[in-house]
mmCIF file of C-alpha atoms in Angstrom:
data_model
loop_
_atom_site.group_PDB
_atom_site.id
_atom_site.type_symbol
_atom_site.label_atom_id
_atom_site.label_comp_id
_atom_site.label_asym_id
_atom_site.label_seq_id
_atom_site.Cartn_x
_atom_site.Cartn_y
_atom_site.Cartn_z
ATOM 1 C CA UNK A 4 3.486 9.334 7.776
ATOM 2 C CA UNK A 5 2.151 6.617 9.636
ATOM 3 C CA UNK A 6 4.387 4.674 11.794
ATOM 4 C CA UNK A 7 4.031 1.742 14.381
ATOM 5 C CA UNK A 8 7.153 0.654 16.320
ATOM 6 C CA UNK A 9 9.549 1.927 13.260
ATOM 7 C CA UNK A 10 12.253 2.848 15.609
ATOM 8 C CA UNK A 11 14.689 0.816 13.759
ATOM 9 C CA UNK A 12 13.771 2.384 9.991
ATOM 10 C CA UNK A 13 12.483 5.800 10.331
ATOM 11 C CA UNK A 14 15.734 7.569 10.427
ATOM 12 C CA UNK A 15 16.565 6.872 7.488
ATOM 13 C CA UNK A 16 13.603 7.590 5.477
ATOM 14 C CA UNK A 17 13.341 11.016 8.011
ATOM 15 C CA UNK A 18 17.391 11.574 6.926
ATOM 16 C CA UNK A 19 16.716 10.764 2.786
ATOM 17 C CA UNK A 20 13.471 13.586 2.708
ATOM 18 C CA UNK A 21 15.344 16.557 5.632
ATOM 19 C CA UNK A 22 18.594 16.099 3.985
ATOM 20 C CA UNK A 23 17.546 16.132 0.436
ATOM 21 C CA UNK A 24 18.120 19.114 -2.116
ATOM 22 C CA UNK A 25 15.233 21.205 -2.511
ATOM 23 C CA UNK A 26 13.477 20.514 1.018
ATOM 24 C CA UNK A 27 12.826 23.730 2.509
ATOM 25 C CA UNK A 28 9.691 25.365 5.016
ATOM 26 C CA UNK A 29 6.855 24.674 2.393
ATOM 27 C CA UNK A 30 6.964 20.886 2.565
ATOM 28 C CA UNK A 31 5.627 20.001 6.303
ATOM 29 C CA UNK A 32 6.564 16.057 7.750
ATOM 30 C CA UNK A 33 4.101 14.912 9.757
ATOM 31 C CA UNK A 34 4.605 11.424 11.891
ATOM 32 C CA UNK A 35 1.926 9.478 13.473
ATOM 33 C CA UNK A 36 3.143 7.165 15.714
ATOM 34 C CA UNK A 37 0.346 4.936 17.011
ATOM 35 C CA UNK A 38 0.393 2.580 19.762
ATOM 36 C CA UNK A 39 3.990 2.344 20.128
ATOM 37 C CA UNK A 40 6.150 0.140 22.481
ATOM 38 C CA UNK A 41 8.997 1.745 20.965
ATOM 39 C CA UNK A 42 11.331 4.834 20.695
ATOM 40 C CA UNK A 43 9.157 6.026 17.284
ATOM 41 C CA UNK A 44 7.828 9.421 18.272
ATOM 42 C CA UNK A 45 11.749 10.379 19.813
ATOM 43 C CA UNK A 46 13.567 9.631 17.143
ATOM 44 C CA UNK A 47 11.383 11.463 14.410
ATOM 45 C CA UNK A 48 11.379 14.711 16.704
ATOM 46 C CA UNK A 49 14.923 14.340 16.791
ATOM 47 C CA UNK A 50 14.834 15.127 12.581
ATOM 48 C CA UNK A 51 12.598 18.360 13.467
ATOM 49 C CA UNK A 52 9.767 16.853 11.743
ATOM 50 C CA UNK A 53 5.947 17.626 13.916
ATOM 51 C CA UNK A 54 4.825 13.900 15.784
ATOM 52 C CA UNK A 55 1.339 12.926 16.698
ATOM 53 C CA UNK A 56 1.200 10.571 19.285
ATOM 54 C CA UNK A 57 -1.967 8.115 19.780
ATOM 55 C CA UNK A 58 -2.203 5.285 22.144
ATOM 56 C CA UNK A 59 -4.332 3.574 19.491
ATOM 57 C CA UNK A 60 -2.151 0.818 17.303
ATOM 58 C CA UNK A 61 -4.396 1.798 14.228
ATOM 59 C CA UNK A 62 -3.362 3.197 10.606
ATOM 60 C CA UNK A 63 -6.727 4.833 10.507
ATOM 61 C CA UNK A 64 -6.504 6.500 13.141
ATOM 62 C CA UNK A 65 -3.132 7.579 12.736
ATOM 63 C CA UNK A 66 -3.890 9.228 9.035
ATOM 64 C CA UNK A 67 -6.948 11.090 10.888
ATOM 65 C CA UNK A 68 -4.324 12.596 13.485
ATOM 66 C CA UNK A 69 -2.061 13.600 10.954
ATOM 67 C CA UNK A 70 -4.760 15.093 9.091
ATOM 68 C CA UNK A 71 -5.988 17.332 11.734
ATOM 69 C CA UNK A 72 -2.720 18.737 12.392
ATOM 70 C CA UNK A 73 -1.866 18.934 8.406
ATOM 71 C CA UNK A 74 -2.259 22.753 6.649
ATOM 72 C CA UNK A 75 -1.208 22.487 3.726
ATOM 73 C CA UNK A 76 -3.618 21.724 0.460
ATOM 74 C CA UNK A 77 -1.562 18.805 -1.384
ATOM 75 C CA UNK A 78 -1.402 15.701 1.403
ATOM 76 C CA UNK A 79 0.939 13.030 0.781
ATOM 77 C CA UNK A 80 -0.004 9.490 2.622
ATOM 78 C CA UNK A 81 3.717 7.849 2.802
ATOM 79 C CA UNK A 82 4.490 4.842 4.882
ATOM 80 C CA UNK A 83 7.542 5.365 7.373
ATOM 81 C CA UNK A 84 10.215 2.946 5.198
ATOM 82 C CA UNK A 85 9.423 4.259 1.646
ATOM 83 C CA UNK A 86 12.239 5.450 0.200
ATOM 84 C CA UNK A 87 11.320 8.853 -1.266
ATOM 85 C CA UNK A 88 13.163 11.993 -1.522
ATOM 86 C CA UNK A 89 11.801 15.532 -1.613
ATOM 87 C CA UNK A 90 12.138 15.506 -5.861
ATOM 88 C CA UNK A 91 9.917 12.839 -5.434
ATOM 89 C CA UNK A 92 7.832 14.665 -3.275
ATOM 90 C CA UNK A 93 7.835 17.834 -5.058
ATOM 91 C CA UNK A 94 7.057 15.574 -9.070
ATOM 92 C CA UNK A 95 3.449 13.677 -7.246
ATOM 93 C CA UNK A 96 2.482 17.498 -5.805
ATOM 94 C CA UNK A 97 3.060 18.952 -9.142
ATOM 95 C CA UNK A 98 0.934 16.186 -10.868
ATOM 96 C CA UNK A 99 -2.047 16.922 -8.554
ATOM 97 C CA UNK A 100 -1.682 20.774 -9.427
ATOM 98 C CA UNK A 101 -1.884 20.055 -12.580
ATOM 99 C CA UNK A 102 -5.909 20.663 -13.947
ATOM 100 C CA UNK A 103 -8.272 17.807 -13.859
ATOM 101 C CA UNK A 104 -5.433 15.773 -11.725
ATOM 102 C CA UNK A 105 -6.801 14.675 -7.778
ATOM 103 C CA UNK A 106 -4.302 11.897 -7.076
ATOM 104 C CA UNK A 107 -0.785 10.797 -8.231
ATOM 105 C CA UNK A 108 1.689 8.028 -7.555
ATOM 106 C CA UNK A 109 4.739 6.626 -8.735
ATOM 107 C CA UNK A 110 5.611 3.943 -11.153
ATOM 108 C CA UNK A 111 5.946 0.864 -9.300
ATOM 109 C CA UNK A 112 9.618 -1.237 -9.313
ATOM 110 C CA UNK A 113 9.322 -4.451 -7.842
ATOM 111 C CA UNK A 114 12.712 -6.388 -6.556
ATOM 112 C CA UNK A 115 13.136 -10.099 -6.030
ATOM 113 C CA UNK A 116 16.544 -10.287 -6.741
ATOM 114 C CA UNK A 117 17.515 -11.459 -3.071
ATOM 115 C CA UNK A 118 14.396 -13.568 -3.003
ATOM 116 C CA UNK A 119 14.008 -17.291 -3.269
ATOM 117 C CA UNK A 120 13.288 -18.803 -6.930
ATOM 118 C CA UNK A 121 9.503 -19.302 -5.893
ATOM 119 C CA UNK A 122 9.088 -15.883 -4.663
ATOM 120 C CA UNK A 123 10.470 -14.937 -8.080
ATOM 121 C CA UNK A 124 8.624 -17.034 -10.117
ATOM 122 C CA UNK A 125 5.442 -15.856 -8.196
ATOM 123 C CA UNK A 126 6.316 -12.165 -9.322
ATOM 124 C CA UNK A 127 6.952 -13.491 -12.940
ATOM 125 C CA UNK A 128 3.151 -13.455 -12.604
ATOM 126 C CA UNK A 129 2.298 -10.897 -10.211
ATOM 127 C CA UNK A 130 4.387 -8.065 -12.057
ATOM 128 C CA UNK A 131 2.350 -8.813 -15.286
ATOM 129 C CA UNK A 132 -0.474 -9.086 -13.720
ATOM 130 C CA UNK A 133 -3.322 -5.439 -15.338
ATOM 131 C CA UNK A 134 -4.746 -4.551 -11.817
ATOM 132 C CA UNK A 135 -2.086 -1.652 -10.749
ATOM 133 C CA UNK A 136 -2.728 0.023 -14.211
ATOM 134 C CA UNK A 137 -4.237 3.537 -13.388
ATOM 135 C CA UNK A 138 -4.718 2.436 -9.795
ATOM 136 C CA UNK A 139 -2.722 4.154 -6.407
ATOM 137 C CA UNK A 140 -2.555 0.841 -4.196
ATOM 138 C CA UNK A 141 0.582 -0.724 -3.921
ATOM 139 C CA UNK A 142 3.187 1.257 -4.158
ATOM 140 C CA UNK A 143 3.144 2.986 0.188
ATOM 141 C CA UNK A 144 3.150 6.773 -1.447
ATOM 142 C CA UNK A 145 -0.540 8.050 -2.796
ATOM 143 C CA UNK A 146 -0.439 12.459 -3.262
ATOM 144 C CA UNK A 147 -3.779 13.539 -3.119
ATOM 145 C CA UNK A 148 -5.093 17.367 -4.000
ATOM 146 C CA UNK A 149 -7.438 19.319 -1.589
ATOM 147 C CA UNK A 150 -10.330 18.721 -3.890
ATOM 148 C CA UNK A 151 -10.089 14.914 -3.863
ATOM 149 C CA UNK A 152 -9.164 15.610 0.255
ATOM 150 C CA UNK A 153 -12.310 17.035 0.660
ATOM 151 C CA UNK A 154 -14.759 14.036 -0.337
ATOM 152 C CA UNK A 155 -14.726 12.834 2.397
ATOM 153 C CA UNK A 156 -14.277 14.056 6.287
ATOM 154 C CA UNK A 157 -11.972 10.922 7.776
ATOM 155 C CA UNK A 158 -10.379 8.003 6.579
ATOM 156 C CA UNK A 159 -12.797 5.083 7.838
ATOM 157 C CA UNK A 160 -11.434 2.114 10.105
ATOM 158 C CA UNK A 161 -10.264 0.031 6.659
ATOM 159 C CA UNK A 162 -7.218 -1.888 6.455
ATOM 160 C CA UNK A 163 -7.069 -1.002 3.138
ATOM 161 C CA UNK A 164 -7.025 2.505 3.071
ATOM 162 C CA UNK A 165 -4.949 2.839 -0.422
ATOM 163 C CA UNK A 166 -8.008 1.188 -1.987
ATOM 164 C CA UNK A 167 -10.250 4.033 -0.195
ATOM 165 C CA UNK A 168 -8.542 6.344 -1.720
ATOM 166 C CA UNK A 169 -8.674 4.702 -5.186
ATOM 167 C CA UNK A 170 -12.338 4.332 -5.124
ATOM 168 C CA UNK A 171 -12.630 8.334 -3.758
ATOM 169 C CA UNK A 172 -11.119 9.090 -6.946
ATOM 170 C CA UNK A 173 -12.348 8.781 -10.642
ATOM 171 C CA UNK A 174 -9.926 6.218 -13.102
ATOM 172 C CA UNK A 175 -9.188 9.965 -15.314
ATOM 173 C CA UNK A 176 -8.010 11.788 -12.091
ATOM 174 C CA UNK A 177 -5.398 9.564 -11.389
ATOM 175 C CA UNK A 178 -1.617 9.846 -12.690
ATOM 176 C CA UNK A 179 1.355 7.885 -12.706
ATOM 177 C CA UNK A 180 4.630 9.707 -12.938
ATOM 178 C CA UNK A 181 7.416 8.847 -14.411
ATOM 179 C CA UNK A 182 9.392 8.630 -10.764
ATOM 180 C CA UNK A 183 9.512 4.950 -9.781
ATOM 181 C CA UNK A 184 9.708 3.347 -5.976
ATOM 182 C CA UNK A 185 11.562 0.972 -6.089
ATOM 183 C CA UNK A 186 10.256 -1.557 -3.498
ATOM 184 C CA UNK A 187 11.883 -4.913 -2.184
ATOM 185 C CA UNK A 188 9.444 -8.530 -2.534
ATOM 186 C CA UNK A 189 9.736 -10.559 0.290
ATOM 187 C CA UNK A 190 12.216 -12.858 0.600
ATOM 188 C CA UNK A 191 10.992 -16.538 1.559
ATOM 189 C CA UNK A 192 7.722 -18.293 0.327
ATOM 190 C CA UNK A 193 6.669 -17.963 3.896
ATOM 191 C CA UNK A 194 6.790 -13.935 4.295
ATOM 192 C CA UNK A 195 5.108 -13.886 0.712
ATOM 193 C CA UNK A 196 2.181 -16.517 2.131
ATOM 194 C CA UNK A 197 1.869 -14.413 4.792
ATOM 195 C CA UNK A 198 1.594 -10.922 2.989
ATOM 196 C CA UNK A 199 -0.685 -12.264 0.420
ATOM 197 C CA UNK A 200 -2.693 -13.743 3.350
ATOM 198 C CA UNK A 201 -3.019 -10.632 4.653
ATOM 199 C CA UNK A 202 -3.544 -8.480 1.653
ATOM 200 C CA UNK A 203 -7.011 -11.089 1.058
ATOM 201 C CA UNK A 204 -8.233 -9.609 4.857
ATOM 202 C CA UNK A 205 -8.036 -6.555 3.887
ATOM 203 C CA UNK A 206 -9.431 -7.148 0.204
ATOM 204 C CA UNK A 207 -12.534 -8.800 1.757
ATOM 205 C CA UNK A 208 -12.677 -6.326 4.442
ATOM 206 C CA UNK A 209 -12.247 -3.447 1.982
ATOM 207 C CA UNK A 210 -15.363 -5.057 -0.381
ATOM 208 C CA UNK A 211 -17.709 -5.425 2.899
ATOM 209 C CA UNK A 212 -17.172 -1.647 3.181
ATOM 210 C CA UNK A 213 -18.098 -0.442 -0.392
ATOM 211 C CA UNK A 214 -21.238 -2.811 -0.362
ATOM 212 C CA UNK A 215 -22.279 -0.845 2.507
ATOM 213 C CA UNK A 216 -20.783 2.632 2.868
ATOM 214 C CA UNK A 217 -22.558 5.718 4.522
ATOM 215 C CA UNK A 218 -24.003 7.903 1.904
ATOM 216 C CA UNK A 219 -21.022 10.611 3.335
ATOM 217 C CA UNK A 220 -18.906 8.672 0.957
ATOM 218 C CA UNK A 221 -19.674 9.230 -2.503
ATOM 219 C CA UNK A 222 -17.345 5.727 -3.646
ATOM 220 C CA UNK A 223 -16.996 4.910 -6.873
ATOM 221 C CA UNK A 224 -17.722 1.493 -6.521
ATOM 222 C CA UNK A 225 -15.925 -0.537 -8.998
ATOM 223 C CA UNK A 226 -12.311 1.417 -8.307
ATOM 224 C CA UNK A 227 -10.354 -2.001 -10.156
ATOM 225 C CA UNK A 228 -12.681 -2.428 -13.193
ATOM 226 C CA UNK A 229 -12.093 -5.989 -15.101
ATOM 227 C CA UNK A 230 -10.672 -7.849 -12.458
ATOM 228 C CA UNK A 231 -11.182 -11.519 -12.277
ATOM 229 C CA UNK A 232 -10.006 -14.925 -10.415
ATOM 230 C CA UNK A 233 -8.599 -15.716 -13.350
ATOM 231 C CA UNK A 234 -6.976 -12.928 -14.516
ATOM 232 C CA UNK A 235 -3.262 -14.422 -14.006
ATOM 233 C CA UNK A 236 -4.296 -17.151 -17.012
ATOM 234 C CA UNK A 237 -6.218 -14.680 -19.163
ATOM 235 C CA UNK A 238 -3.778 -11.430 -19.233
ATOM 236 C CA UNK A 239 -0.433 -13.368 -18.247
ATOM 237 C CA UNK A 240 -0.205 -16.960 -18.940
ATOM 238 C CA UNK A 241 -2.648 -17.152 -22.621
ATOM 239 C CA UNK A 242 -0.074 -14.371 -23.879
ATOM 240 C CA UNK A 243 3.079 -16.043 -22.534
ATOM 241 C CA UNK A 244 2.488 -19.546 -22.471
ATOM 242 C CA UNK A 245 6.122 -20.254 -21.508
ATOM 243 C CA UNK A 246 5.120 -18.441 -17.741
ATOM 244 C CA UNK A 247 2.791 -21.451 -16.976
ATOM 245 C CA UNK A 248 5.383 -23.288 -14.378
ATOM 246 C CA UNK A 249 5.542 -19.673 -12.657
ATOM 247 C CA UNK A 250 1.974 -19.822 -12.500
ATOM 248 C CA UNK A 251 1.631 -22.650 -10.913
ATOM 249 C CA UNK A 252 3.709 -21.667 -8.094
ATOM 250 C CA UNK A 253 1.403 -18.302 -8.002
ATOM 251 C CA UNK A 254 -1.963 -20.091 -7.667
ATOM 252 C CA UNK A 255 -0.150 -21.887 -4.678
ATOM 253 C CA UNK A 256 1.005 -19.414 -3.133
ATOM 254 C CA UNK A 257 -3.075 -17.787 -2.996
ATOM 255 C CA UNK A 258 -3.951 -21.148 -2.266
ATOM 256 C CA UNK A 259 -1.604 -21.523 0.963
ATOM 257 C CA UNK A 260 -2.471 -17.916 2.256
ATOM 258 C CA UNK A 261 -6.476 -18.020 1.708
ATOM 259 C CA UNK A 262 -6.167 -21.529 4.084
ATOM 260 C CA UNK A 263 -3.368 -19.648 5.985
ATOM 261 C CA UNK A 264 -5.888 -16.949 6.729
ATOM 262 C CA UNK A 265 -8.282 -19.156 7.667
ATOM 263 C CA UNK A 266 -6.497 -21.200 10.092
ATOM 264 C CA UNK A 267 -7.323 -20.865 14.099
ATOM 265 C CA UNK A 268 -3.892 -19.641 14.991
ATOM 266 C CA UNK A 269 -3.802 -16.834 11.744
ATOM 267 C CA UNK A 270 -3.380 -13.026 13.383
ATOM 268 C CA UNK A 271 -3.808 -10.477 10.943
ATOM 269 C CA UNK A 272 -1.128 -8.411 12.991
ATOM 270 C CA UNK A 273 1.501 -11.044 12.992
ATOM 271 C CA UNK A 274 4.691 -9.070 11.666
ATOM 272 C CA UNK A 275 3.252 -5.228 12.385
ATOM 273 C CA UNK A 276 6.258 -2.906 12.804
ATOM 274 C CA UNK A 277 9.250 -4.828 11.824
ATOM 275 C CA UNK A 278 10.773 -3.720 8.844
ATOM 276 C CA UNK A 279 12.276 -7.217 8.377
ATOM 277 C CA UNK A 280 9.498 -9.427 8.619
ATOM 278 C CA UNK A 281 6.235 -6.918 8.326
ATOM 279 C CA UNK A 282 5.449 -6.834 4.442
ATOM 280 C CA UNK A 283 2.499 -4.812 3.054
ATOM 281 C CA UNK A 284 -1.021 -5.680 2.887
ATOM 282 C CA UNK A 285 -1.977 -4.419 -0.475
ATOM 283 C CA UNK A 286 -5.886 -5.596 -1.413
ATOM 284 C CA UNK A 287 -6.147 -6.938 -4.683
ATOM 285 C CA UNK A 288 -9.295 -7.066 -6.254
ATOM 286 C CA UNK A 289 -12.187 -9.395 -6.217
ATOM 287 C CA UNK A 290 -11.170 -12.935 -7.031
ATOM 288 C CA UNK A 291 -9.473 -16.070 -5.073
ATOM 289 C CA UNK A 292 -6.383 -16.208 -7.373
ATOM 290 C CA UNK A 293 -6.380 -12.709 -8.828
ATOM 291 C CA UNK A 294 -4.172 -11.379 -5.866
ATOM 292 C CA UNK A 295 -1.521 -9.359 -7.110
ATOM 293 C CA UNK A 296 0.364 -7.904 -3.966
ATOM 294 C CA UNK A 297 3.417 -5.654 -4.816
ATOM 295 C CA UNK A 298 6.638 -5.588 -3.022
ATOM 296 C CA UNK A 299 7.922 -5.527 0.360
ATOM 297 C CA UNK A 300 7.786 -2.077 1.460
ATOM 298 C CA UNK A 301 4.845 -0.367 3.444
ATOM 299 C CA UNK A 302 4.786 -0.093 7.112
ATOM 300 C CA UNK A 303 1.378 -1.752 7.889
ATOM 301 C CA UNK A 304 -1.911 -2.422 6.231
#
């Protein structure tokens, strides 16, 4: 677990997996707290859980600690303000156990109930939208087997590491159980701007990468097959021409975060560690409009 100044949040998503039925000495919490100004690191030894501290503010490089001090087979990449429970924990390690089965996450539940009506109307779009069908980005929880584990030797210094993973791992070795998360969209157009702005540094970054990966990773290289800028018109609006005012605020939206992003002032890290006003960088694939960014709640990119 990941976590960068999540003083505020990571009691309670330490409290719902140590005080949940069923957790017991075979499931091992590890927290890597990297780069924090906070009180991270002494309030997750406080739940009894094992804490990596690096000086480094880096995601990457927080996975890799965690990794080295992991021993157990199935890993389990969770953000620090996911709300999982051990059952959920113990349903993606049994779907990895299961033959032919290297990676699992859960059905994605978007909510933009307390959001403005353009945030909503950009999710009319977004949660329609064919690019987290048999895919792990998105959803902040990604179980992966030993097998899978093993192709490769450390997570490399990507923002999007979720997409790593997904292009590690063949389309017919993934599974989506029936579990959902049940994730919270940003609530003004500005947070939303922002995330998708974000989520299009990481896409690009993530792209760069597979065009030019060491042979030490064997990536399949087309990990969101089908993809297209205009995939919001042809799977969304063609078969439900009554979402076209929704898509209009959506292509705005990518509009106002791709010049966002490329603004002097933009900072990639604007938000990092605040559970209020840090929403998830989730790369989408290739295309200007085709971002579709899930909801609010992973730690950082």
């Amino acid at each position: 677990m990941p976590a960068f100044n999540e003083e505020a949040g990571i009691a309670s998503t330490l409290r719902a997996l140590t005080e949940s039925h069923g957790f017991g000495p075979d499931l091992e919490i590890i927290v890597a707290a990297n780069g924090c100004t906070d009180r991270t690191a002494e309030v997750a030894r406080s739940f009894g859980v094992r804490v990596a501290e690096i000086t480094t503010p880096s995601k990457t490089a927080a996975l890799n600690a965690g990794d080295e001090l992991a021993t157990g087979d199935v890993r389990i990449y969770m953000d620090a303000d996911v709300p999982a429970d051990v059952s959920l924990i113990r349903a993606l390690a049994g779907a990895v156990a299961r033959p032919g089965i290297e990676a699992a996450v859960p059905r994605l539940e978007s909510d933009a109930s307390a959001s403005t009506w353009p945030v909503r109307s950009y999710y009319r779009i977004n949660a329609r939208l064919p690019v987290f069908r048999g895919r792990l980005f998105g959803r902040g929880i990604i179980a992966l087997s030993g097998t899978a584990r093993a192709r490769f030797k450390r997570f490399p210094e990507l923002t999007a590491d979720d997409m790593f993973l997904d292009a590690i791992v063949e389309a017919d070795e993934k599974a989506e159980i029936p579990q959902s998360i049940r994730v919270v969209a940003p609530r003004t157009m500005n947070n939303l701007v922002r995330r998708v702005a974000r989520a299009r540094d990481g896409n690009d970054e993530f792209w760069r990468f597979v065009e030019s990966a060491p042979p030490e990773y064997d990536l399949n290289r087309d990990p969101v097959p089908g993809s297209s800028a205009t995939s919001w018109m042809r799977d969304v609006v063609l078969r439900a021409p009554w979402l076209m005012p929704s898509a209009v605020v959506y292509v705005s939206v990518v509009l106002r975060a791709e010049r966002k992003r490329r603004s002097p002032d933009w900072d990639v890290r604007s938000g990092w560690g605040s559970r209020s006003t840090a929403p998830a960088t989730v790369p989408a694939p290739r295309g200007a409009a085709d971002q579709a960014v899930p909801s609010e709640p992973a730690v950082r990119d």
